[in-house]
Short mmCIF file of C-alpha atoms in Angstrom, two decimals:
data_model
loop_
_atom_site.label_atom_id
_atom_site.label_comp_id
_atom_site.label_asym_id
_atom_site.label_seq_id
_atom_site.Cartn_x
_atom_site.Cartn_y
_atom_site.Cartn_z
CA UNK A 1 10.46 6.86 27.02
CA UNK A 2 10.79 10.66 27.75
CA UNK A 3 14.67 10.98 26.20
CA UNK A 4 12.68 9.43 22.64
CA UNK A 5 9.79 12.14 23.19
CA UNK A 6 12.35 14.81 23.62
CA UNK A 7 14.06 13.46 20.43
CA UNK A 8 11.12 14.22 18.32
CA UNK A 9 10.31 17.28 19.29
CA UNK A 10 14.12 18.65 19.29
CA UNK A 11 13.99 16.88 15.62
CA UNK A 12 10.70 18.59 13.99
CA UNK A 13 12.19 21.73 13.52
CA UNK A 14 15.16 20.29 11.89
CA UNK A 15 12.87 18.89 9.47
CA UNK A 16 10.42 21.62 8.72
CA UNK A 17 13.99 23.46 8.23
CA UNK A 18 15.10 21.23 5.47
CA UNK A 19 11.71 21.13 3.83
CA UNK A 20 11.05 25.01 3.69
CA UNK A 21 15.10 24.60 2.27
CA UNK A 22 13.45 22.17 -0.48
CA UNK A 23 10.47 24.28 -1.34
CA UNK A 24 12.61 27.77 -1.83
CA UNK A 25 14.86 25.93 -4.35
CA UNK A 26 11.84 24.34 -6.04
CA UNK A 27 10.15 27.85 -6.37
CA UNK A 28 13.68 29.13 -7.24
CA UNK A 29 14.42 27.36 -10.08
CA UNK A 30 10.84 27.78 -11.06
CA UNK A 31 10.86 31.33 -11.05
CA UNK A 32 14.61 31.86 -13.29
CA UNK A 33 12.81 29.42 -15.46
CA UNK A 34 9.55 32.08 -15.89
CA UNK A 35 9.20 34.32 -19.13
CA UNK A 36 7.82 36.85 -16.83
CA UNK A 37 11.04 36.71 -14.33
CA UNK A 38 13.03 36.56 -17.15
CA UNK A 39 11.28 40.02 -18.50
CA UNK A 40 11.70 41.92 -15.31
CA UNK A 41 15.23 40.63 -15.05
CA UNK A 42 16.52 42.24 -18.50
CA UNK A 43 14.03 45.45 -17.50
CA UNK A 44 16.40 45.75 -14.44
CA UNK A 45 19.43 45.39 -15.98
CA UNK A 46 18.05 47.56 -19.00
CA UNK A 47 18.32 50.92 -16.48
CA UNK A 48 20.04 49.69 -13.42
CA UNK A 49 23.20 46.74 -14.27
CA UNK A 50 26.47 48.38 -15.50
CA UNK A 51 27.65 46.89 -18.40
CA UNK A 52 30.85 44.76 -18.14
CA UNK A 53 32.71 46.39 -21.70
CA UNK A 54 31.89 49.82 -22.06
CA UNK A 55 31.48 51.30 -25.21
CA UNK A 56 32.72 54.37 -27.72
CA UNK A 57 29.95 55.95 -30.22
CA UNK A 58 31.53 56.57 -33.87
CA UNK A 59 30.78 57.95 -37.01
CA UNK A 60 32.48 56.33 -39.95
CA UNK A 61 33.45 58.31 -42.76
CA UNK A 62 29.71 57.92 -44.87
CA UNK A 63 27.79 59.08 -41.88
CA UNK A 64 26.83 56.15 -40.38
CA UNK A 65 26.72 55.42 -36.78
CA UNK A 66 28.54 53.13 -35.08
CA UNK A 67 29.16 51.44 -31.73
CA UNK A 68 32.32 49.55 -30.88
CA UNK A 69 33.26 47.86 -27.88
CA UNK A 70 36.66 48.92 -26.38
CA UNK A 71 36.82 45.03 -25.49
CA UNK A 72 34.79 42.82 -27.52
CA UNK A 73 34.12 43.26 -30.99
CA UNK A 74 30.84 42.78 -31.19
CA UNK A 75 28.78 45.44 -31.96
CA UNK A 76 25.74 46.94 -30.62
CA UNK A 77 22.74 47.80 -32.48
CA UNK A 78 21.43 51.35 -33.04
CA UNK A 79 18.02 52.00 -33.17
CA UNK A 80 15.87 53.77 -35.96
CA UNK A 81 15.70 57.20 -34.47
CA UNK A 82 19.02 56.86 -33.33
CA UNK A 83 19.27 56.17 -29.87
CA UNK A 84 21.09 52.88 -28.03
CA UNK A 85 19.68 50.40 -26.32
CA UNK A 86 21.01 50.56 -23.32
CA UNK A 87 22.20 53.42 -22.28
CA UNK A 88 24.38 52.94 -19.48
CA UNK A 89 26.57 51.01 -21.67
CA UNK A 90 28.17 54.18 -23.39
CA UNK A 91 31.42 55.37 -22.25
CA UNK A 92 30.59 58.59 -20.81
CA UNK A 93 34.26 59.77 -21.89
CA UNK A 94 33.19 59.32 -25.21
CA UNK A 95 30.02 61.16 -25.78
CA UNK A 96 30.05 63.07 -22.17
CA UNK A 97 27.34 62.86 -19.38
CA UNK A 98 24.15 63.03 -21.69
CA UNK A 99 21.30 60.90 -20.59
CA UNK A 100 19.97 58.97 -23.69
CA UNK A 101 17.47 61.91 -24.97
CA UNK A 102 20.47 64.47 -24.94
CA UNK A 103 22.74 61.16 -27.22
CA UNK A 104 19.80 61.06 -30.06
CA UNK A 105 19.52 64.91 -30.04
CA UNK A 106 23.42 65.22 -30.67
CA UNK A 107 23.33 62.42 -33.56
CA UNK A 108 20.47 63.80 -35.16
CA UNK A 109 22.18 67.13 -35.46
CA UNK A 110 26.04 65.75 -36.41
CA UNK A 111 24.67 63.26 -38.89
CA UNK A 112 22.53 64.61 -41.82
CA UNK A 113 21.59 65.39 -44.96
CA UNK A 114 24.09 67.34 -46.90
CA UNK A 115 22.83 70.56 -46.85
CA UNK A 116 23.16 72.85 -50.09
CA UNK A 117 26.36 74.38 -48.64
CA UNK A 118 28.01 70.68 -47.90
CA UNK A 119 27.09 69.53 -51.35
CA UNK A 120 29.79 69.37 -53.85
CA UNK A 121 27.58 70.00 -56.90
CA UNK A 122 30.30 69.45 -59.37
CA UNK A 123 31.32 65.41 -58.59
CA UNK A 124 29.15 63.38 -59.91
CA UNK A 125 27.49 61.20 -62.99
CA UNK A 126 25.14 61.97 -65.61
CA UNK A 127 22.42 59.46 -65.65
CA UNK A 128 19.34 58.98 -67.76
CA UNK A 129 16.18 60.72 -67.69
CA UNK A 130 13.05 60.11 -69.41
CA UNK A 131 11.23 63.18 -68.54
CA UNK A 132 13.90 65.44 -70.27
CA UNK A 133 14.06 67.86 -71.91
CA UNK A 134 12.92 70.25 -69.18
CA UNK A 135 11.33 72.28 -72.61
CA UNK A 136 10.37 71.56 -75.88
CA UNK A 137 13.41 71.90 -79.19
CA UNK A 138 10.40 73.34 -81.35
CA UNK A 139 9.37 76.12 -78.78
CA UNK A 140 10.29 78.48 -76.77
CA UNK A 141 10.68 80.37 -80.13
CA UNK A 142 10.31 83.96 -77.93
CA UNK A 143 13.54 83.72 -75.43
CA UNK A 144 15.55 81.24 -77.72
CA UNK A 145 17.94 82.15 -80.58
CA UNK A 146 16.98 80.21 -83.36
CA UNK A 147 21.00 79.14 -84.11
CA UNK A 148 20.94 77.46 -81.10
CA UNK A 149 17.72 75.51 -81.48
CA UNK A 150 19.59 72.24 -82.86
CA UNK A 151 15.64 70.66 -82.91
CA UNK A 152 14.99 73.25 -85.78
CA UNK A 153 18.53 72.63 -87.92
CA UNK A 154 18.58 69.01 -90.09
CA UNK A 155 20.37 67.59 -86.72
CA UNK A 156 19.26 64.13 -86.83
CA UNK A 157 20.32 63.21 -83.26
CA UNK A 158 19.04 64.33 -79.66
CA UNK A 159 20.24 61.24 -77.60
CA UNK A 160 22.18 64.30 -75.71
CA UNK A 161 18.79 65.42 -74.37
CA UNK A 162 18.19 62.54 -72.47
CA UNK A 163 20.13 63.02 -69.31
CA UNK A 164 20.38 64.86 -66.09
CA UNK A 165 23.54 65.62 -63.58
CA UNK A 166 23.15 63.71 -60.16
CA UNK A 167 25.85 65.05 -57.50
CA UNK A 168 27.60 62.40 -55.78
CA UNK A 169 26.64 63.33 -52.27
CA UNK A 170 23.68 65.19 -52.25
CA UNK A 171 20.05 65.21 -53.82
CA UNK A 172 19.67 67.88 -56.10
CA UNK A 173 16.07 68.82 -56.44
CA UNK A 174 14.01 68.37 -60.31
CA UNK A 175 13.31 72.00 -61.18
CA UNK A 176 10.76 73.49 -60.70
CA UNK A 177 8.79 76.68 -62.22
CA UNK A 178 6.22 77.66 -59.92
CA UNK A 179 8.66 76.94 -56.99
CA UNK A 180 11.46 78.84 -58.85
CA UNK A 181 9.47 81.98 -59.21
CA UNK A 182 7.80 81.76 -56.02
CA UNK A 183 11.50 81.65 -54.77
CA UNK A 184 12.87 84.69 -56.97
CA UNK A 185 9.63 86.73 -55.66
CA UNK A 186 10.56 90.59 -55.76
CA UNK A 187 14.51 89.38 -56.84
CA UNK A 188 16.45 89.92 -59.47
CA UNK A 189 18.55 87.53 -61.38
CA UNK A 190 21.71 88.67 -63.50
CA UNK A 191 24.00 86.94 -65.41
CA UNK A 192 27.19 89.09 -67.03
CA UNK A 193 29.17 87.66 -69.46
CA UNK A 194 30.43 86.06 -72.83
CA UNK A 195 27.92 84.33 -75.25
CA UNK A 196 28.12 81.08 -73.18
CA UNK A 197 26.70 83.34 -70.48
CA UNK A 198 23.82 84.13 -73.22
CA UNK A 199 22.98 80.45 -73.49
CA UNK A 200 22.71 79.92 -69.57
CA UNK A 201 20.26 82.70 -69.93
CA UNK A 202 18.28 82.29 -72.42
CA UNK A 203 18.21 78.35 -71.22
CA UNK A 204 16.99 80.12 -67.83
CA UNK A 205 13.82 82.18 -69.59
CA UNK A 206 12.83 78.99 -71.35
CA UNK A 207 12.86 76.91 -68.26
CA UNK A 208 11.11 79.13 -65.91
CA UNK A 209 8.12 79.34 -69.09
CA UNK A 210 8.43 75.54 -70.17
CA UNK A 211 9.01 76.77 -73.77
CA UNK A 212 5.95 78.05 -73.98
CA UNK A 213 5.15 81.89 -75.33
CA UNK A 214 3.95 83.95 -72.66
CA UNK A 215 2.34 87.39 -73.57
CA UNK A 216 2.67 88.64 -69.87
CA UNK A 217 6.42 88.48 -69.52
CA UNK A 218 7.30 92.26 -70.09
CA UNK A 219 10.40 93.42 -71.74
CA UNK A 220 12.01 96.04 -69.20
CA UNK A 221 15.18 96.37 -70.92
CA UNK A 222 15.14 100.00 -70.97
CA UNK A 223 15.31 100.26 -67.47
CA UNK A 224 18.95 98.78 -67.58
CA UNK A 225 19.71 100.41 -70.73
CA UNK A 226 19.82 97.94 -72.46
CA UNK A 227 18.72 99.08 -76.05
CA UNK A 228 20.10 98.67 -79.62
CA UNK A 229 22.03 101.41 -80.51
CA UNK A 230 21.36 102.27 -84.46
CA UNK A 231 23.57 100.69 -86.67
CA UNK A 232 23.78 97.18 -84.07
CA UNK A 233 23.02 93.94 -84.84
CA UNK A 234 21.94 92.99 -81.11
CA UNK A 235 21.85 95.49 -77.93
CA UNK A 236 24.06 94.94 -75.16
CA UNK A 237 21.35 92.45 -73.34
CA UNK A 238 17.99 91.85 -72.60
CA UNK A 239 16.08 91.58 -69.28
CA UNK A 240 12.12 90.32 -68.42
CA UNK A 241 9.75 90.27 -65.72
CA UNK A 242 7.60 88.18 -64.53
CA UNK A 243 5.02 90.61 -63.14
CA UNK A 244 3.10 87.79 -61.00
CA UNK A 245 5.91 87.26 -58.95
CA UNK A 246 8.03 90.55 -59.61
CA UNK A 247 10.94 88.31 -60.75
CA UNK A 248 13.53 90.12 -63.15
CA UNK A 249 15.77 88.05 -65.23
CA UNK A 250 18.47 89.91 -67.50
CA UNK A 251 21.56 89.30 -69.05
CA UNK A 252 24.61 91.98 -70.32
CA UNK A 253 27.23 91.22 -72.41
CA UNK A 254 30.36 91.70 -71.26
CA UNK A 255 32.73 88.74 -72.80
CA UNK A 256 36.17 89.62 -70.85
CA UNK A 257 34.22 91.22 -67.68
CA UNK A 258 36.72 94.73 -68.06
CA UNK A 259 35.26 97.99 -68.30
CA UNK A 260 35.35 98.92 -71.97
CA UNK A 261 35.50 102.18 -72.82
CA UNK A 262 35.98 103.81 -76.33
CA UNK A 263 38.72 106.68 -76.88
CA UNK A 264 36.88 108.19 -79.40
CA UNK A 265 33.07 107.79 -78.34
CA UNK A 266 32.39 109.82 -82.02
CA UNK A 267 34.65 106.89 -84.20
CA UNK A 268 32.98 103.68 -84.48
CA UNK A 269 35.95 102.48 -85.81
CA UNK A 270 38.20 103.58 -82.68
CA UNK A 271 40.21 101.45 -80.08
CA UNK A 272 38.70 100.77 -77.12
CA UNK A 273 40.42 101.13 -73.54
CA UNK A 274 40.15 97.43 -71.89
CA UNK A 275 40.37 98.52 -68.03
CA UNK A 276 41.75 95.25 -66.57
CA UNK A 277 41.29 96.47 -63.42
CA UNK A 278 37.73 98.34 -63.51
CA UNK A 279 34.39 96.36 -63.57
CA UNK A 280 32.21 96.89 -66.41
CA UNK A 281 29.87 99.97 -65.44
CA UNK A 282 27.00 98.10 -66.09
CA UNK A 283 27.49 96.15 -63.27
CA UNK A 284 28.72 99.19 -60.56
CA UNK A 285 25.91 100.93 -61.53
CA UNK A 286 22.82 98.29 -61.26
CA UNK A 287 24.82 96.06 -58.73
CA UNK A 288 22.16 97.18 -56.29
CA UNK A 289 19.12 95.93 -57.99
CA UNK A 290 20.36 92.35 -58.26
CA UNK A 291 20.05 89.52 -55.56
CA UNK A 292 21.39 87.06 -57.69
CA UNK A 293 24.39 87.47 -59.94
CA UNK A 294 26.45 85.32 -62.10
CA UNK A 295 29.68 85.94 -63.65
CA UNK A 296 31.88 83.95 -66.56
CA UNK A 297 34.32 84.90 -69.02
CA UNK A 298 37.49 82.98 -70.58
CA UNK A 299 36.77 82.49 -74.31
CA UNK A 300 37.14 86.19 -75.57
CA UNK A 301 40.95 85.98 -73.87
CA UNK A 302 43.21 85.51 -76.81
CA UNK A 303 45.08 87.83 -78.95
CA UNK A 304 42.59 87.59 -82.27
CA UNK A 305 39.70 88.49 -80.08
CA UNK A 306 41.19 91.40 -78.61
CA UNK A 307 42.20 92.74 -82.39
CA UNK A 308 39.09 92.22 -83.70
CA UNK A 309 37.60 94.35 -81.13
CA UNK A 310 40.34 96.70 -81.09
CA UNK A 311 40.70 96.60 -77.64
CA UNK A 312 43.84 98.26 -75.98
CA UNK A 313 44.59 96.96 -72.38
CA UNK A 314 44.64 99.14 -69.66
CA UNK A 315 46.02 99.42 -65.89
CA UNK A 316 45.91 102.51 -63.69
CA UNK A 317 43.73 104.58 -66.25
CA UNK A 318 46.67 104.23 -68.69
CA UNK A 319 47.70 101.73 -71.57
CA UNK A 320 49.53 98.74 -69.93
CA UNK A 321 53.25 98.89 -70.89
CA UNK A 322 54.53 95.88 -68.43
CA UNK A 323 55.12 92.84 -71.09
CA UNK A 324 54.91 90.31 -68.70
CA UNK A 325 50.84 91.69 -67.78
CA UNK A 326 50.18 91.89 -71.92
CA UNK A 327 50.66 88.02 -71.79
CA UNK A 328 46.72 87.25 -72.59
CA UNK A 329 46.57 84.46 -69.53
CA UNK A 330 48.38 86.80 -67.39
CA UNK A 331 45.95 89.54 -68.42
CA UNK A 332 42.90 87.53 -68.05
CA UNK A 333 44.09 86.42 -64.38
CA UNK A 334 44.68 90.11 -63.41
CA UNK A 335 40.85 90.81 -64.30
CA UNK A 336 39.19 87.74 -63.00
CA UNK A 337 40.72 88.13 -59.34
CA UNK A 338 40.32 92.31 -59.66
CA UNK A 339 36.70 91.55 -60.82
CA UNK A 340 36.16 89.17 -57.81
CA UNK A 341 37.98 91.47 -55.41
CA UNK A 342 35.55 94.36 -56.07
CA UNK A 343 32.52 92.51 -55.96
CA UNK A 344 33.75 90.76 -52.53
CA UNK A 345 33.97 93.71 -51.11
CA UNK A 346 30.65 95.28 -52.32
CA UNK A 347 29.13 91.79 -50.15
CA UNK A 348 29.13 93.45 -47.09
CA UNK A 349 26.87 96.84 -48.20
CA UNK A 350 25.02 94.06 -50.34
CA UNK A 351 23.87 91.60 -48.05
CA UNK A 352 20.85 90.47 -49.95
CA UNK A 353 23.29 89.62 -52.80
CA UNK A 354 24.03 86.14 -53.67
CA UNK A 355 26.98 86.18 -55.97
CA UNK A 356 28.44 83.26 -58.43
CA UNK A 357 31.60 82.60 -60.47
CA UNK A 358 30.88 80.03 -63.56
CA UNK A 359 33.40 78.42 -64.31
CA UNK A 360 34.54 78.16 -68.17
CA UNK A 361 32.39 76.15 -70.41
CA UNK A 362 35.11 73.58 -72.09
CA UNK A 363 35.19 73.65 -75.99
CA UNK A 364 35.50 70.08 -78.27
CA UNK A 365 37.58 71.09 -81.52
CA UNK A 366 39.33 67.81 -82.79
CA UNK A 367 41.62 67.58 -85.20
CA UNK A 368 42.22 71.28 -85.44
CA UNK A 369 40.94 74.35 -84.12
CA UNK A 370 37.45 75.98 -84.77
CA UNK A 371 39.33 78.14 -87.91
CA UNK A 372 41.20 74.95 -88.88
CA UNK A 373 39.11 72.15 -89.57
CA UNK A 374 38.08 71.54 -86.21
CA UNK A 375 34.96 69.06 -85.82
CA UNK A 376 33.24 67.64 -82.96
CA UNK A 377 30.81 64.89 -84.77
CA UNK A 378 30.57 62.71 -81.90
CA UNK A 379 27.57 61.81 -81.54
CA UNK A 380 27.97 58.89 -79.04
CA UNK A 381 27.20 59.96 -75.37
CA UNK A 382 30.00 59.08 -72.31
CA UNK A 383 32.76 58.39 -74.77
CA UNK A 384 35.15 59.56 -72.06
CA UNK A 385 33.02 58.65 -69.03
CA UNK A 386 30.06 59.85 -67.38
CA UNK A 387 31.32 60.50 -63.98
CA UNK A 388 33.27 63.24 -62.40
CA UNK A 389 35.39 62.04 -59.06
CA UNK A 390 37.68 64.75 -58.73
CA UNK A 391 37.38 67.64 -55.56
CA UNK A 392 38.82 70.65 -57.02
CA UNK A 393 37.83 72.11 -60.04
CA UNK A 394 39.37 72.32 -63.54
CA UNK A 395 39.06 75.79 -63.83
CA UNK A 396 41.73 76.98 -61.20
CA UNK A 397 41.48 80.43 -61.73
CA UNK A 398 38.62 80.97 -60.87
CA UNK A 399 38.56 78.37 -57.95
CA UNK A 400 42.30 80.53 -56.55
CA UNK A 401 40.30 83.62 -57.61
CA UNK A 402 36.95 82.98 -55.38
CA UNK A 403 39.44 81.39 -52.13
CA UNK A 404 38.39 83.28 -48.96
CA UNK A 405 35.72 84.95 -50.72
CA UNK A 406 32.12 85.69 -50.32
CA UNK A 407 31.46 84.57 -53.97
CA UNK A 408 30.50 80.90 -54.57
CA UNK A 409 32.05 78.92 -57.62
CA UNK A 410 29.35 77.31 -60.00
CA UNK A 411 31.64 75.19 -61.20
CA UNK A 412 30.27 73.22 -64.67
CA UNK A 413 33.59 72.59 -66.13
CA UNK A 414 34.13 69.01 -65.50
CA UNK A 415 30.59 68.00 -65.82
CA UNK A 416 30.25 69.85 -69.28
CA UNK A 417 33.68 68.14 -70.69
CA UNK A 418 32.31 64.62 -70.88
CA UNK A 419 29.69 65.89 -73.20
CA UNK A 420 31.28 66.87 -76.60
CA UNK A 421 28.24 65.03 -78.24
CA UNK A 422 26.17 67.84 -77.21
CA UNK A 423 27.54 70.93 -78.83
CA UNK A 424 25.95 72.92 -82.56
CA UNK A 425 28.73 71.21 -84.75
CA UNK A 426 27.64 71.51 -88.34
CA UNK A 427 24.02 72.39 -87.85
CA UNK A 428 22.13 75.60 -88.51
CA UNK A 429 19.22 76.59 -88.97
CA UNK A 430 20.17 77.03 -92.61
CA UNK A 431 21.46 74.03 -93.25
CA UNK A 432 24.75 71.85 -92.83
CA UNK A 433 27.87 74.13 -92.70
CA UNK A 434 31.93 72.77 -93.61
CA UNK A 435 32.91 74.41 -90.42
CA UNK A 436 31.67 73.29 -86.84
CA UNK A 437 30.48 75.44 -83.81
CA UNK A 438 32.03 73.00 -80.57
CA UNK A 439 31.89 76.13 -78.70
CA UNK A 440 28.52 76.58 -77.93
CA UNK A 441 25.67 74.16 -77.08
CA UNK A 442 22.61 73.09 -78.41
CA UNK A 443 19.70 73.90 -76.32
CA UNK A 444 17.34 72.15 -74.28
CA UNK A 445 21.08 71.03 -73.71
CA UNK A 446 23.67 71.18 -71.17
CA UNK A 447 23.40 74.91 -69.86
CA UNK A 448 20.10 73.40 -68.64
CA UNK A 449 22.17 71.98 -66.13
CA UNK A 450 24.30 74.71 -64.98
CA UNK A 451 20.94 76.47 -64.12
CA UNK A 452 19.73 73.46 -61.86
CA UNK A 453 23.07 73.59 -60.26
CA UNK A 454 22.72 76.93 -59.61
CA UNK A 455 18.97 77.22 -58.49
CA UNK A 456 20.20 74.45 -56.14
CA UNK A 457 22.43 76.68 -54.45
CA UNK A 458 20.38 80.10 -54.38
#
């Protein structure tokens, strides 16, 4: 009797054992089976569980961020603002000891937005626009030559207006006139150069007005000097205010960018010393008025030019007498990088000056030269493409010219090669001519576009 009452006492803890045993595993396998358990379980491991592949943080070559595991290959998703999941998961060898605010400070500031000065303006397409031309063909009768209005000639075409240059890896903003002016405030704008250099200007004044005549734009041409001497069909340039915002556009002509001085200054008929190696005057003396200035010559370098003008080229004050420097691309190389050498080093007592190289404008004779028959009558848009792909430009003395320089390239070359449709041709204002112009451009028209590319980057 009292061994069996022993027995059941010695066994009721062995039972309330196994049944508190029973119950844990029960509420065990309850609680791994909760939502709620399951939450604070992946909240634990979120911040506390190391993770059993670490991982690298890469950029590929578009900018994009990615993660790849040094083990698996799965990847790991990145969220909007750029920051990772979990953060313990990184490889600290790979992106250092930042927690994960200092990791989405350090991708926000290493992947970006091309910036004006990452942008390569020149690759790129041309693409339609509907809201072109930036101005009216019938206006802007005050700033534009009327043989270069093709709108006013018995053209019957002006598909060429239609389009706009979009750089490959960067937005480039629509312009704007208001903004542009606001911009330009107290500044001065310059542009020294050939004819082609004329267009980008005058393209320039009817952009900022919209084609449109406007009575309060003064004429402050004498203050440059720039009047017609008696006896001259043009004077040497022009140059207008803006007197709301103070903003000064001009333009001088000086087609081979030498300093030209005659030998006789009392012979209109006397040669004229071409200093290869002296900057026009023009632009030593007023270089300190402008904040923006853009260079381009090319088209004036070849030997008929220089006859007609009767210029004489000059080195060291002196007429040139090495043969191998008289070669007219040789000459013209010898200027450009002497030009570009001075102004470089006028940059550093200048440092308000933003400075620009165009690049030359390409011409579109076929089937002979522009005093042989040459036409351009395309009138067909992208015959040859609408997209530029290639990094350096086609102008390569300029580009070897502006290398470790202050001066920026504006390089239009490519760009305005795949548009022979949009040049005078036949057309003037007078009528329909046997010879063509496929130098120059009709405007609204493609020097439109070397002015956006070049607001872009002021």
């Amino acid at each position: 009797m009292k061994s069996g009452i022993n027995y059941s006492f010695r066994g009721r803890p062995i039972s309330l054992a196994l049944a508190a045993c029973f119950l844990f595993t029960i509420l065990l396998w309850t609680w791994e089976s909760n939502p709620i358990a399951a939450t604070l379980r992946s909240a634990q491991e979120w911040y506390l569980m190391p993770s059993e592949f670490p991982t690298e943080v890469r950029i590929d070559s578009t900018g994009t961020q990615k993660l790849e595991e040094s083990e698996g290959k799965s990847s790991t998703p990145i969220t909007k603002n750029g920051t990772i999941p979990n953060a313990n998961t990184v490889d600290s060898e790979a992106v250092g000891s930042f927690p994960a605010k200092s990791l989405e400070i350090q991708y926000n500031q290493d992947v970006r937005s091309p910036s004006s000065e990452d942008c390569n303006y020149a690759k790129g397409r041309w693409v339609a626009e509907s809201r072109r031309p930036l101005y009216s063909g019938f206006g802007c009768k005050q700033w534009l030559s009327s043989m270069w209005s093709c709108r006013m000639t018995q053209r019957p075409d002006f598909s060429y207006e239609g389009y706009r240059w979009q750089p490959v890896n960067c937005d480039m903003p629509e312009f704007d006139s208001s903004s542009f002016l606001r911009k330009m405030k107290d500044k001065t704008i310059a542009f020294i150069g050939d004819s082609l250099g004329r267009q980008q200007f005058q393209s320039l004044m009817c952009m900022v007005t919209g084609g449109q005549e406007n009575p309060e734009v003064q004429n402050v041409a004498w203050e440059y000097g720039l009047v017609k001497p008696r006896g001259a069909i043009r004077p040497d340039g022009w140059a207008y205010r803006f007197p709301k915002t103070n903003t000064t556009i001009l333009y001088y002509w000086s087609a081979s960018l030498c300093d030209l001085v005659p030998l006789n200054v009392l012979d209109k008929l006397s040669e004229v010393a071409m200093h290869l190696d002296r900057p026009p005057a023009f632009m030593r003396r007023f270089l300190d008025r402008f904040d923006v200035l853009v260079l381009n010559t090319g088209h004036h370098w070849n030997r008929g030019k220089l006859t007609a003008n009767r210029w004489v080229m000059h080195v060291d004050g002196k007429p040139n007498e090495d043969k191998r420097i008289a070669e007219i691309p040789n000459a013209k190389n010898l200027t450009i990088h002497n030009v570009v050498r001075w102004l470089d080093s006028q940059l550093v007592s200048h440092p308000r000056l933003k400075a620009f190289f165009r690049t030359i404008s390409p011409r579109h004779f076929y089937n002979g030269d522009w005093n042989t028959g040459g036409s351009c009558d395309n009138t067909i848009p992208f015959t040859n493409g609408s997209e530029v792909t290639q990094e350096g430009s086609m102008d390569q003395t300029i580009e070897s010219a502006l290398k470790g320089t202050k001066i920026k390239i504006l390089d239009i070359t490519a760009l305005s090669q795949l548009r022979d449709e949009a040049h005078m041709s036949r057309y003037t204002a007078r009528g329909i001519q046997n010879t063509s112009d496929c130098l120059h451009w009709c405007l609204p028209g493609i020097p439109d576009t070397w002015n956006e590319l070049l607001v872009a980057q002021i």
